[in-house]
Amino acid sequence: MEYEVLVEEMNPCGGAAHSVKRFMDVETDDPEGYIRENGRFPIMEVARNTDGDLVITTGDGKGYIVRYTFTEI
């Protein structure tokens, strides 16, 4: 499957309000596996948003968080 992925990088000082956002295209049959192999931090949570998109949140446990929102295209 092909996805447009919104990547939001947050640090302890700025939080979500000052996150750095970027988009990327990803082709994978396993979004969680893709993040395990290519993400910087371990997976903390996997959920779906109100639109049904897969949201994978990763972090280092010290305030650095990267959230990936997978939207099927």
PDB file of N, CA, C and O in Angstrom:
ATOM      1  N   MET A   1       0.839  -1.181   0.000  1.00  0.00           N
ATOM      2  CA  MET A   1       0.000   0.000   0.000  1.00  0.00           C
ATOM      3  C   MET A   1       0.883   1.243   0.000  1.00  0.00           C
ATOM      4  O   MET A   1       1.985   1.214   0.510  1.00  0.00           O
ATOM      5  N   GLU A   2       0.323   2.301  -0.527  1.00  0.00           N
ATOM      6  CA  GLU A   2       1.061   3.556  -0.564  1.00  0.00           C
ATOM      7  C   GLU A   2       0.402   4.552   0.388  1.00  0.00           C
ATOM      8  O   GLU A   2      -0.820   4.657   0.440  1.00  0.00           O
ATOM      9  N   TYR A   3       1.239   5.259   1.145  1.00  0.00           N
ATOM     10  CA  TYR A   3       0.760   6.199   2.149  1.00  0.00           C
ATOM     11  C   TYR A   3       1.438   7.549   1.989  1.00  0.00           C
ATOM     12  O   TYR A   3       2.599   7.632   1.614  1.00  0.00           O
ATOM     13  N   GLU A   4       0.691   8.603   2.321  1.00  0.00           N
ATOM     14  CA  GLU A   4       1.289   9.898   2.580  1.00  0.00           C
ATOM     15  C   GLU A   4       1.435   9.951   4.093  1.00  0.00           C
ATOM     16  O   GLU A   4       0.469   9.695   4.818  1.00  0.00           O
ATOM     17  N   VAL A   5       2.634  10.242   4.565  1.00  0.00           N
ATOM     18  CA  VAL A   5       2.904  10.212   5.996  1.00  0.00           C
ATOM     19  C   VAL A   5       3.254  11.622   6.469  1.00  0.00           C
ATOM     20  O   VAL A   5       4.169  12.259   5.946  1.00  0.00           O
ATOM     21  N   LEU A   6       2.493  12.101   7.460  1.00  0.00           N
ATOM     22  CA  LEU A   6       2.814  13.356   8.130  1.00  0.00           C
ATOM     23  C   LEU A   6       3.714  13.006   9.303  1.00  0.00           C
ATOM     24  O   LEU A   6       3.338  12.209  10.164  1.00  0.00           O
ATOM     25  N   VAL A   7       4.910  13.589   9.315  1.00  0.00           N
ATOM     26  CA  VAL A   7       5.868  13.356  10.393  1.00  0.00           C
ATOM     27  C   VAL A   7       5.942  14.630  11.223  1.00  0.00           C
ATOM     28  O   VAL A   7       6.244  15.706  10.704  1.00  0.00           O
ATOM     29  N   GLU A   8       5.640  14.507  12.533  1.00  0.00           N
ATOM     30  CA  GLU A   8       5.694  15.648  13.448  1.00  0.00           C
ATOM     31  C   GLU A   8       6.739  15.364  14.513  1.00  0.00           C
ATOM     32  O   GLU A   8       6.607  14.426  15.286  1.00  0.00           O
ATOM     33  N   GLU A   9       7.801  16.183  14.523  1.00  0.00           N
ATOM     34  CA  GLU A   9       8.872  16.019  15.503  1.00  0.00           C
ATOM     35  C   GLU A   9       8.713  17.070  16.594  1.00  0.00           C
ATOM     36  O   GLU A   9       8.667  18.261  16.311  1.00  0.00           O
ATOM     37  N   MET A  10       8.614  16.584  17.849  1.00  0.00           N
ATOM     38  CA  MET A  10       8.413  17.481  18.984  1.00  0.00           C
ATOM     39  C   MET A  10       9.539  17.299  19.991  1.00  0.00           C
ATOM     40  O   MET A  10       9.983  16.180  20.215  1.00  0.00           O
ATOM     41  N   ASN A  11       9.969  18.420  20.590  1.00  0.00           N
ATOM     42  CA  ASN A  11      10.982  18.320  21.640  1.00  0.00           C
ATOM     43  C   ASN A  11      10.380  18.800  22.958  1.00  0.00           C
ATOM     44  O   ASN A  11       9.312  19.388  22.970  1.00  0.00           O
ATOM     45  N   PRO A  12      11.055  18.541  24.070  1.00  0.00           N
ATOM     46  CA  PRO A  12      10.477  18.875  25.381  1.00  0.00           C
ATOM     47  C   PRO A  12      10.184  20.365  25.561  1.00  0.00           C
ATOM     48  O   PRO A  12       9.270  20.722  26.297  1.00  0.00           O
ATOM     49  N   CYS A  13      10.921  21.222  24.894  1.00  0.00           N
ATOM     50  CA  CYS A  13      10.733  22.663  25.089  1.00  0.00           C
ATOM     51  C   CYS A  13       9.529  23.198  24.316  1.00  0.00           C
ATOM     52  O   CYS A  13       8.767  23.990  24.832  1.00  0.00           O
ATOM     53  N   GLY A  14       9.371  22.769  23.073  1.00  0.00           N
ATOM     54  CA  GLY A  14       8.336  23.348  22.218  1.00  0.00           C
ATOM     55  C   GLY A  14       7.025  22.604  22.205  1.00  0.00           C
ATOM     56  O   GLY A  14       5.973  23.183  22.001  1.00  0.00           O
ATOM     57  N   GLY A  15       7.070  21.300  22.399  1.00  0.00           N
ATOM     58  CA  GLY A  15       5.853  20.501  22.364  1.00  0.00           C
ATOM     59  C   GLY A  15       5.191  20.511  21.002  1.00  0.00           C
ATOM     60  O   GLY A  15       5.784  20.898  20.000  1.00  0.00           O
ATOM     61  N   ALA A  16       3.933  20.122  20.955  1.00  0.00           N
ATOM     62  CA  ALA A  16       3.199  20.003  19.701  1.00  0.00           C
ATOM     63  C   ALA A  16       2.993  21.356  19.021  1.00  0.00           C
ATOM     64  O   ALA A  16       2.918  21.438  17.800  1.00  0.00           O
ATOM     65  N   ALA A  17       2.903  22.423  19.811  1.00  0.00           N
ATOM     66  CA  ALA A  17       2.664  23.748  19.240  1.00  0.00           C
ATOM     67  C   ALA A  17       3.813  24.203  18.348  1.00  0.00           C
ATOM     68  O   ALA A  17       3.614  24.980  17.421  1.00  0.00           O
ATOM     69  N   HIS A  18       5.015  23.730  18.614  1.00  0.00           N
ATOM     70  CA  HIS A  18       6.187  24.142  17.845  1.00  0.00           C
ATOM     71  C   HIS A  18       6.846  22.956  17.153  1.00  0.00           C
ATOM     72  O   HIS A  18       8.059  22.947  16.935  1.00  0.00           O
ATOM     73  N   SER A  19       6.047  21.973  16.790  1.00  0.00           N
ATOM     74  CA  SER A  19       6.611  20.785  16.149  1.00  0.00           C
ATOM     75  C   SER A  19       7.092  21.109  14.736  1.00  0.00           C
ATOM     76  O   SER A  19       6.587  22.015  14.084  1.00  0.00           O
ATOM     77  N   VAL A  20       8.081  20.350  14.300  1.00  0.00           N
ATOM     78  CA  VAL A  20       8.575  20.443  12.926  1.00  0.00           C
ATOM     79  C   VAL A  20       7.813  19.395  12.138  1.00  0.00           C
ATOM     80  O   VAL A  20       7.818  18.214  12.488  1.00  0.00           O
ATOM     81  N   LYS A  21       7.125  19.838  11.076  1.00  0.00           N
ATOM     82  CA  LYS A  21       6.276  18.939  10.305  1.00  0.00           C
ATOM     83  C   LYS A  21       6.808  18.789   8.896  1.00  0.00           C
ATOM     84  O   LYS A  21       7.298  19.750   8.302  1.00  0.00           O
ATOM     85  N   ARG A  22       6.686  17.573   8.386  1.00  0.00           N
ATOM     86  CA  ARG A  22       7.053  17.313   6.996  1.00  0.00           C
ATOM     87  C   ARG A  22       6.222  16.145   6.496  1.00  0.00           C
ATOM     88  O   ARG A  22       5.695  15.364   7.278  1.00  0.00           O
ATOM     89  N   PHE A  23       6.101  16.056   5.185  1.00  0.00           N
ATOM     90  CA  PHE A  23       5.380  14.955   4.561  1.00  0.00           C
ATOM     91  C   PHE A  23       6.347  14.087   3.777  1.00  0.00           C
ATOM     92  O   PHE A  23       7.349  14.579   3.255  1.00  0.00           O
ATOM     93  N   MET A  24       6.036  12.790   3.702  1.00  0.00           N
ATOM     94  CA  MET A  24       6.807  11.886   2.863  1.00  0.00           C
ATOM     95  C   MET A  24       5.869  10.809   2.330  1.00  0.00           C
ATOM     96  O   MET A  24       4.826  10.534   2.932  1.00  0.00           O
ATOM     97  N   ASP A  25       6.219  10.241   1.198  1.00  0.00           N
ATOM     98  CA  ASP A  25       5.473   9.135   0.623  1.00  0.00           C
ATOM     99  C   ASP A  25       6.170   7.839   0.984  1.00  0.00           C
ATOM    100  O   ASP A  25       7.389   7.733   0.871  1.00  0.00           O
ATOM    101  N   VAL A  26       5.393   6.854   1.440  1.00  0.00           N
ATOM    102  CA  VAL A  26       5.927   5.571   1.873  1.00  0.00           C
ATOM    103  C   VAL A  26       5.112   4.462   1.233  1.00  0.00           C
ATOM    104  O   VAL A  26       3.877   4.523   1.235  1.00  0.00           O
ATOM    105  N   GLU A  27       5.792   3.452   0.719  1.00  0.00           N
ATOM    106  CA  GLU A  27       5.116   2.259   0.229  1.00  0.00           C
ATOM    107  C   GLU A  27       5.496   1.101   1.138  1.00  0.00           C
ATOM    108  O   GLU A  27       6.662   0.737   1.243  1.00  0.00           O
ATOM    109  N   THR A  28       4.488   0.536   1.833  1.00  0.00           N
ATOM    110  CA  THR A  28       4.728  -0.557   2.769  1.00  0.00           C
ATOM    111  C   THR A  28       3.434  -1.314   3.030  1.00  0.00           C
ATOM    112  O   THR A  28       2.343  -0.746   2.914  1.00  0.00           O
ATOM    113  N   ASP A  29       3.538  -2.566   3.370  1.00  0.00           N
ATOM    114  CA  ASP A  29       2.393  -3.356   3.807  1.00  0.00           C
ATOM    115  C   ASP A  29       2.322  -3.421   5.328  1.00  0.00           C
ATOM    116  O   ASP A  29       1.373  -3.974   5.881  1.00  0.00           O
ATOM    117  N   ASP A  30       3.342  -2.869   6.001  1.00  0.00           N
ATOM    118  CA  ASP A  30       3.426  -2.937   7.462  1.00  0.00           C
ATOM    119  C   ASP A  30       3.956  -1.611   8.012  1.00  0.00           C
ATOM    120  O   ASP A  30       5.159  -1.465   8.251  1.00  0.00           O
ATOM    121  N   PRO A  31       3.066  -0.611   8.221  1.00  0.00           N
ATOM    122  CA  PRO A  31       3.534   0.683   8.737  1.00  0.00           C
ATOM    123  C   PRO A  31       4.297   0.584  10.059  1.00  0.00           C
ATOM    124  O   PRO A  31       5.309   1.258  10.234  1.00  0.00           O
ATOM    125  N   GLU A  32       3.844  -0.271  10.985  1.00  0.00           N
ATOM    126  CA  GLU A  32       4.554  -0.415  12.259  1.00  0.00           C
ATOM    127  C   GLU A  32       5.961  -0.961  12.042  1.00  0.00           C
ATOM    128  O   GLU A  32       6.922  -0.483  12.642  1.00  0.00           O
ATOM    129  N   GLY A  33       6.092  -1.953  11.187  1.00  0.00           N
ATOM    130  CA  GLY A  33       7.402  -2.508  10.868  1.00  0.00           C
ATOM    131  C   GLY A  33       8.295  -1.475  10.208  1.00  0.00           C
ATOM    132  O   GLY A  33       9.496  -1.396  10.479  1.00  0.00           O
ATOM    133  N   TYR A  34       7.696  -0.659   9.337  1.00  0.00           N
ATOM    134  CA  TYR A  34       8.458   0.405   8.679  1.00  0.00           C
ATOM    135  C   TYR A  34       9.042   1.369   9.715  1.00  0.00           C
ATOM    136  O   TYR A  34      10.216   1.731   9.649  1.00  0.00           O
ATOM    137  N   ILE A  35       8.219   1.766  10.692  1.00  0.00           N
ATOM    138  CA  ILE A  35       8.692   2.697  11.724  1.00  0.00           C
ATOM    139  C   ILE A  35       9.729   2.034  12.623  1.00  0.00           C
ATOM    140  O   ILE A  35      10.726   2.645  12.994  1.00  0.00           O
ATOM    141  N   ARG A  36       9.527   0.751  12.969  1.00  0.00           N
ATOM    142  CA  ARG A  36      10.530   0.042  13.785  1.00  0.00           C
ATOM    143  C   ARG A  36      11.886   0.040  13.094  1.00  0.00           C
ATOM    144  O   ARG A  36      12.918   0.181  13.736  1.00  0.00           O
ATOM    145  N   GLU A  37      11.901  -0.129  11.775  1.00  0.00           N
ATOM    146  CA  GLU A  37      13.162  -0.194  11.027  1.00  0.00           C
ATOM    147  C   GLU A  37      13.748   1.178  10.725  1.00  0.00           C
ATOM    148  O   GLU A  37      14.965   1.332  10.678  1.00  0.00           O
ATOM    149  N   ASN A  38      12.900   2.183  10.504  1.00  0.00           N
ATOM    150  CA  ASN A  38      13.378   3.476  10.017  1.00  0.00           C
ATOM    151  C   ASN A  38      13.230   4.634  11.003  1.00  0.00           C
ATOM    152  O   ASN A  38      13.769   5.706  10.759  1.00  0.00           O
ATOM    153  N   GLY A  39      12.484   4.433  12.091  1.00  0.00           N
ATOM    154  CA  GLY A  39      12.275   5.519  13.051  1.00  0.00           C
ATOM    155  C   GLY A  39      13.471   5.689  13.988  1.00  0.00           C
ATOM    156  O   GLY A  39      14.286   4.789  14.158  1.00  0.00           O
ATOM    157  N   ARG A  40      13.541   6.871  14.601  1.00  0.00           N
ATOM    158  CA  ARG A  40      14.640   7.158  15.540  1.00  0.00           C
ATOM    159  C   ARG A  40      14.402   6.577  16.921  1.00  0.00           C
ATOM    160  O   ARG A  40      15.348   6.290  17.647  1.00  0.00           O
ATOM    161  N   PHE A  41      13.128   6.479  17.318  1.00  0.00           N
ATOM    162  CA  PHE A  41      12.790   6.082  18.677  1.00  0.00           C
ATOM    163  C   PHE A  41      11.886   4.850  18.676  1.00  0.00           C
ATOM    164  O   PHE A  41      11.236   4.555  17.685  1.00  0.00           O
ATOM    165  N   PRO A  42      11.775   4.162  19.826  1.00  0.00           N
ATOM    166  CA  PRO A  42      10.857   3.025  19.935  1.00  0.00           C
ATOM    167  C   PRO A  42       9.391   3.476  19.866  1.00  0.00           C
ATOM    168  O   PRO A  42       9.061   4.601  20.250  1.00  0.00           O
ATOM    169  N   ILE A  43       8.533   2.582  19.419  1.00  0.00           N
ATOM    170  CA  ILE A  43       7.099   2.871  19.333  1.00  0.00           C
ATOM    171  C   ILE A  43       6.510   2.897  20.748  1.00  0.00           C
ATOM    172  O   ILE A  43       6.735   1.987  21.537  1.00  0.00           O
ATOM    173  N   MET A  44       5.742   3.967  21.046  1.00  0.00           N
ATOM    174  CA  MET A  44       5.088   4.112  22.341  1.00  0.00           C
ATOM    175  C   MET A  44       3.596   3.814  22.241  1.00  0.00           C
ATOM    176  O   MET A  44       3.004   3.298  23.187  1.00  0.00           O
ATOM    177  N   GLU A  45       2.985   4.165  21.092  1.00  0.00           N
ATOM    178  CA  GLU A  45       1.539   4.018  20.955  1.00  0.00           C
ATOM    179  C   GLU A  45       1.170   3.885  19.482  1.00  0.00           C
ATOM    180  O   GLU A  45       1.773   4.517  18.626  1.00  0.00           O
ATOM    181  N   VAL A  46       0.163   3.063  19.221  1.00  0.00           N
ATOM    182  CA  VAL A  46      -0.400   2.914  17.885  1.00  0.00           C
ATOM    183  C   VAL A  46      -1.905   3.105  18.025  1.00  0.00           C
ATOM    184  O   VAL A  46      -2.542   2.471  18.865  1.00  0.00           O
ATOM    185  N   ALA A  47      -2.480   4.026  17.226  1.00  0.00           N
ATOM    186  CA  ALA A  47      -3.910   4.334  17.333  1.00  0.00           C
ATOM    187  C   ALA A  47      -4.437   4.752  15.964  1.00  0.00           C
ATOM    188  O   ALA A  47      -3.683   4.827  14.990  1.00  0.00           O
ATOM    189  N   ARG A  48      -5.715   5.021  15.902  1.00  0.00           N
ATOM    190  CA  ARG A  48      -6.352   5.559  14.704  1.00  0.00           C
ATOM    191  C   ARG A  48      -6.986   6.897  15.073  1.00  0.00           C
ATOM    192  O   ARG A  48      -7.559   7.047  16.153  1.00  0.00           O
ATOM    193  N   ASN A  49      -6.872   7.864  14.159  1.00  0.00           N
ATOM    194  CA  ASN A  49      -7.519   9.151  14.410  1.00  0.00           C
ATOM    195  C   ASN A  49      -8.971   9.085  13.930  1.00  0.00           C
ATOM    196  O   ASN A  49      -9.436   8.048  13.453  1.00  0.00           O
ATOM    197  N   THR A  50      -9.709  10.182  14.042  1.00  0.00           N
ATOM    198  CA  THR A  50     -11.124  10.191  13.685  1.00  0.00           C
ATOM    199  C   THR A  50     -11.362   9.962  12.200  1.00  0.00           C
ATOM    200  O   THR A  50     -12.457   9.569  11.808  1.00  0.00           O
ATOM    201  N   ASP A  51     -10.357  10.188  11.359  1.00  0.00           N
ATOM    202  CA  ASP A  51     -10.474   9.939   9.922  1.00  0.00           C
ATOM    203  C   ASP A  51     -10.117   8.499   9.565  1.00  0.00           C
ATOM    204  O   ASP A  51     -10.188   8.117   8.406  1.00  0.00           O
ATOM    205  N   GLY A  52      -9.686   7.717  10.551  1.00  0.00           N
ATOM    206  CA  GLY A  52      -9.309   6.331  10.297  1.00  0.00           C
ATOM    207  C   GLY A  52      -7.856   6.147   9.910  1.00  0.00           C
ATOM    208  O   GLY A  52      -7.432   5.039   9.583  1.00  0.00           O
ATOM    209  N   ASP A  53      -7.067   7.231   9.949  1.00  0.00           N
ATOM    210  CA  ASP A  53      -5.640   7.140   9.622  1.00  0.00           C
ATOM    211  C   ASP A  53      -4.892   6.483  10.782  1.00  0.00           C
ATOM    212  O   ASP A  53      -5.249   6.667  11.948  1.00  0.00           O
ATOM    213  N   LEU A  54      -3.849   5.743  10.444  1.00  0.00           N
ATOM    214  CA  LEU A  54      -3.013   5.102  11.452  1.00  0.00           C
ATOM    215  C   LEU A  54      -2.030   6.125  12.012  1.00  0.00           C
ATOM    216  O   LEU A  54      -1.319   6.788  11.257  1.00  0.00           O
ATOM    217  N   VAL A  55      -1.994   6.271  13.337  1.00  0.00           N
ATOM    218  CA  VAL A  55      -1.096   7.222  14.002  1.00  0.00           C
ATOM    219  C   VAL A  55      -0.152   6.427  14.893  1.00  0.00           C
ATOM    220  O   VAL A  55      -0.585   5.746  15.824  1.00  0.00           O
ATOM    221  N   ILE A  56       1.142   6.526  14.593  1.00  0.00           N
ATOM    222  CA  ILE A  56       2.157   5.824  15.370  1.00  0.00           C
ATOM    223  C   ILE A  56       3.006   6.876  16.083  1.00  0.00           C
ATOM    224  O   ILE A  56       3.592   7.750  15.450  1.00  0.00           O
ATOM    225  N   THR A  57       3.037   6.787  17.411  1.00  0.00           N
ATOM    226  CA  THR A  57       3.800   7.738  18.214  1.00  0.00           C
ATOM    227  C   THR A  57       5.035   7.039  18.768  1.00  0.00           C
ATOM    228  O   THR A  57       4.936   5.948  19.330  1.00  0.00           O
ATOM    229  N   THR A  58       6.181   7.680  18.580  1.00  0.00           N
ATOM    230  CA  THR A  58       7.444   7.147  19.089  1.00  0.00           C
ATOM    231  C   THR A  58       8.074   8.191  19.998  1.00  0.00           C
ATOM    232  O   THR A  58       7.728   9.374  19.938  1.00  0.00           O
ATOM    233  N   GLY A  59       9.001   7.760  20.838  1.00  0.00           N
ATOM    234  CA  GLY A  59       9.663   8.723  21.715  1.00  0.00           C
ATOM    235  C   GLY A  59      10.806   8.095  22.473  1.00  0.00           C
ATOM    236  O   GLY A  59      10.990   6.879  22.467  1.00  0.00           O
ATOM    237  N   ASP A  60      11.575   8.965  23.132  1.00  0.00           N
ATOM    238  CA  ASP A  60      12.734   8.496  23.888  1.00  0.00           C
ATOM    239  C   ASP A  60      12.466   8.435  25.384  1.00  0.00           C
ATOM    240  O   ASP A  60      13.350   8.102  26.169  1.00  0.00           O
ATOM    241  N   GLY A  61      11.240   8.763  25.823  1.00  0.00           N
ATOM    242  CA  GLY A  61      10.917   8.738  27.240  1.00  0.00           C
ATOM    243  C   GLY A  61      11.406   9.952  28.001  1.00  0.00           C
ATOM    244  O   GLY A  61      11.227  10.051  29.210  1.00  0.00           O
ATOM    245  N   LYS A  62      12.042  10.892  27.310  1.00  0.00           N
ATOM    246  CA  LYS A  62      12.580  12.092  27.962  1.00  0.00           C
ATOM    247  C   LYS A  62      11.975  13.358  27.378  1.00  0.00           C
ATOM    248  O   LYS A  62      12.495  14.441  27.602  1.00  0.00           O
ATOM    249  N   GLY A  63      10.910  13.209  26.583  1.00  0.00           N
ATOM    250  CA  GLY A  63      10.244  14.382  26.026  1.00  0.00           C
ATOM    251  C   GLY A  63      10.363  14.539  24.529  1.00  0.00           C
ATOM    252  O   GLY A  63       9.654  15.343  23.935  1.00  0.00           O
ATOM    253  N   TYR A  64      11.259  13.813  23.892  1.00  0.00           N
ATOM    254  CA  TYR A  64      11.365  13.870  22.443  1.00  0.00           C
ATOM    255  C   TYR A  64      10.375  12.879  21.844  1.00  0.00           C
ATOM    256  O   TYR A  64      10.409  11.687  22.173  1.00  0.00           O
ATOM    257  N   ILE A  65       9.486  13.378  20.996  1.00  0.00           N
ATOM    258  CA  ILE A  65       8.426  12.560  20.416  1.00  0.00           C
ATOM    259  C   ILE A  65       8.390  12.784  18.911  1.00  0.00           C
ATOM    260  O   ILE A  65       8.529  13.916  18.440  1.00  0.00           O
ATOM    261  N   VAL A  66       8.192  11.700  18.175  1.00  0.00           N
ATOM    262  CA  VAL A  66       7.950  11.786  16.737  1.00  0.00           C
ATOM    263  C   VAL A  66       6.654  11.033  16.473  1.00  0.00           C
ATOM    264  O   VAL A  66       6.526   9.872  16.832  1.00  0.00           O
ATOM    265  N   ARG A  67       5.689  11.737  15.862  1.00  0.00           N
ATOM    266  CA  ARG A  67       4.393  11.144  15.557  1.00  0.00           C
ATOM    267  C   ARG A  67       4.265  11.005  14.034  1.00  0.00           C
ATOM    268  O   ARG A  67       4.494  11.968  13.298  1.00  0.00           O
ATOM    269  N   TYR A  68       3.886   9.808  13.590  1.00  0.00           N
ATOM    270  CA  TYR A  68       3.718   9.504  12.178  1.00  0.00           C
ATOM    271  C   TYR A  68       2.240   9.237  11.906  1.00  0.00           C
ATOM    272  O   TYR A  68       1.656   8.353  12.540  1.00  0.00           O
ATOM    273  N   THR A  69       1.642   9.986  10.992  1.00  0.00           N
ATOM    274  CA  THR A  69       0.247   9.766  10.620  1.00  0.00           C
ATOM    275  C   THR A  69       0.220   9.228   9.194  1.00  0.00           C
ATOM    276  O   THR A  69       0.589   9.930   8.244  1.00  0.00           O
ATOM    277  N   PHE A  70      -0.208   7.977   9.048  1.00  0.00           N
ATOM    278  CA  PHE A  70      -0.233   7.282   7.760  1.00  0.00           C
ATOM    279  C   PHE A  70      -1.614   7.439   7.135  1.00  0.00           C
ATOM    280  O   PHE A  70      -2.605   6.939   7.670  1.00  0.00           O
ATOM    281  N   THR A  71      -1.683   8.134   5.995  1.00  0.00           N
ATOM    282  CA  THR A  71      -2.927   8.306   5.253  1.00  0.00           C
ATOM    283  C   THR A  71      -2.789   7.539   3.938  1.00  0.00           C
ATOM    284  O   THR A  71      -1.890   7.829   3.139  1.00  0.00           O
ATOM    285  N   GLU A  72      -3.695   6.599   3.714  1.00  0.00           N
ATOM    286  CA  GLU A  72      -3.630   5.782   2.499  1.00  0.00           C
ATOM    287  C   GLU A  72      -3.959   6.641   1.279  1.00  0.00           C
ATOM    288  O   GLU A  72      -4.890   7.449   1.304  1.00  0.00           O
ATOM    289  N   ILE A  73      -3.133   6.470   0.210  1.00  0.00           N
ATOM    290  CA  ILE A  73      -3.402   7.198  -1.031  1.00  0.00           C
ATOM    291  C   ILE A  73      -3.621   6.233  -2.176  1.00  0.00           C
ATOM    292  O   ILE A  73      -3.380   5.080  -2.075  1.00  0.00           O
TER     293      ILE A  73
END
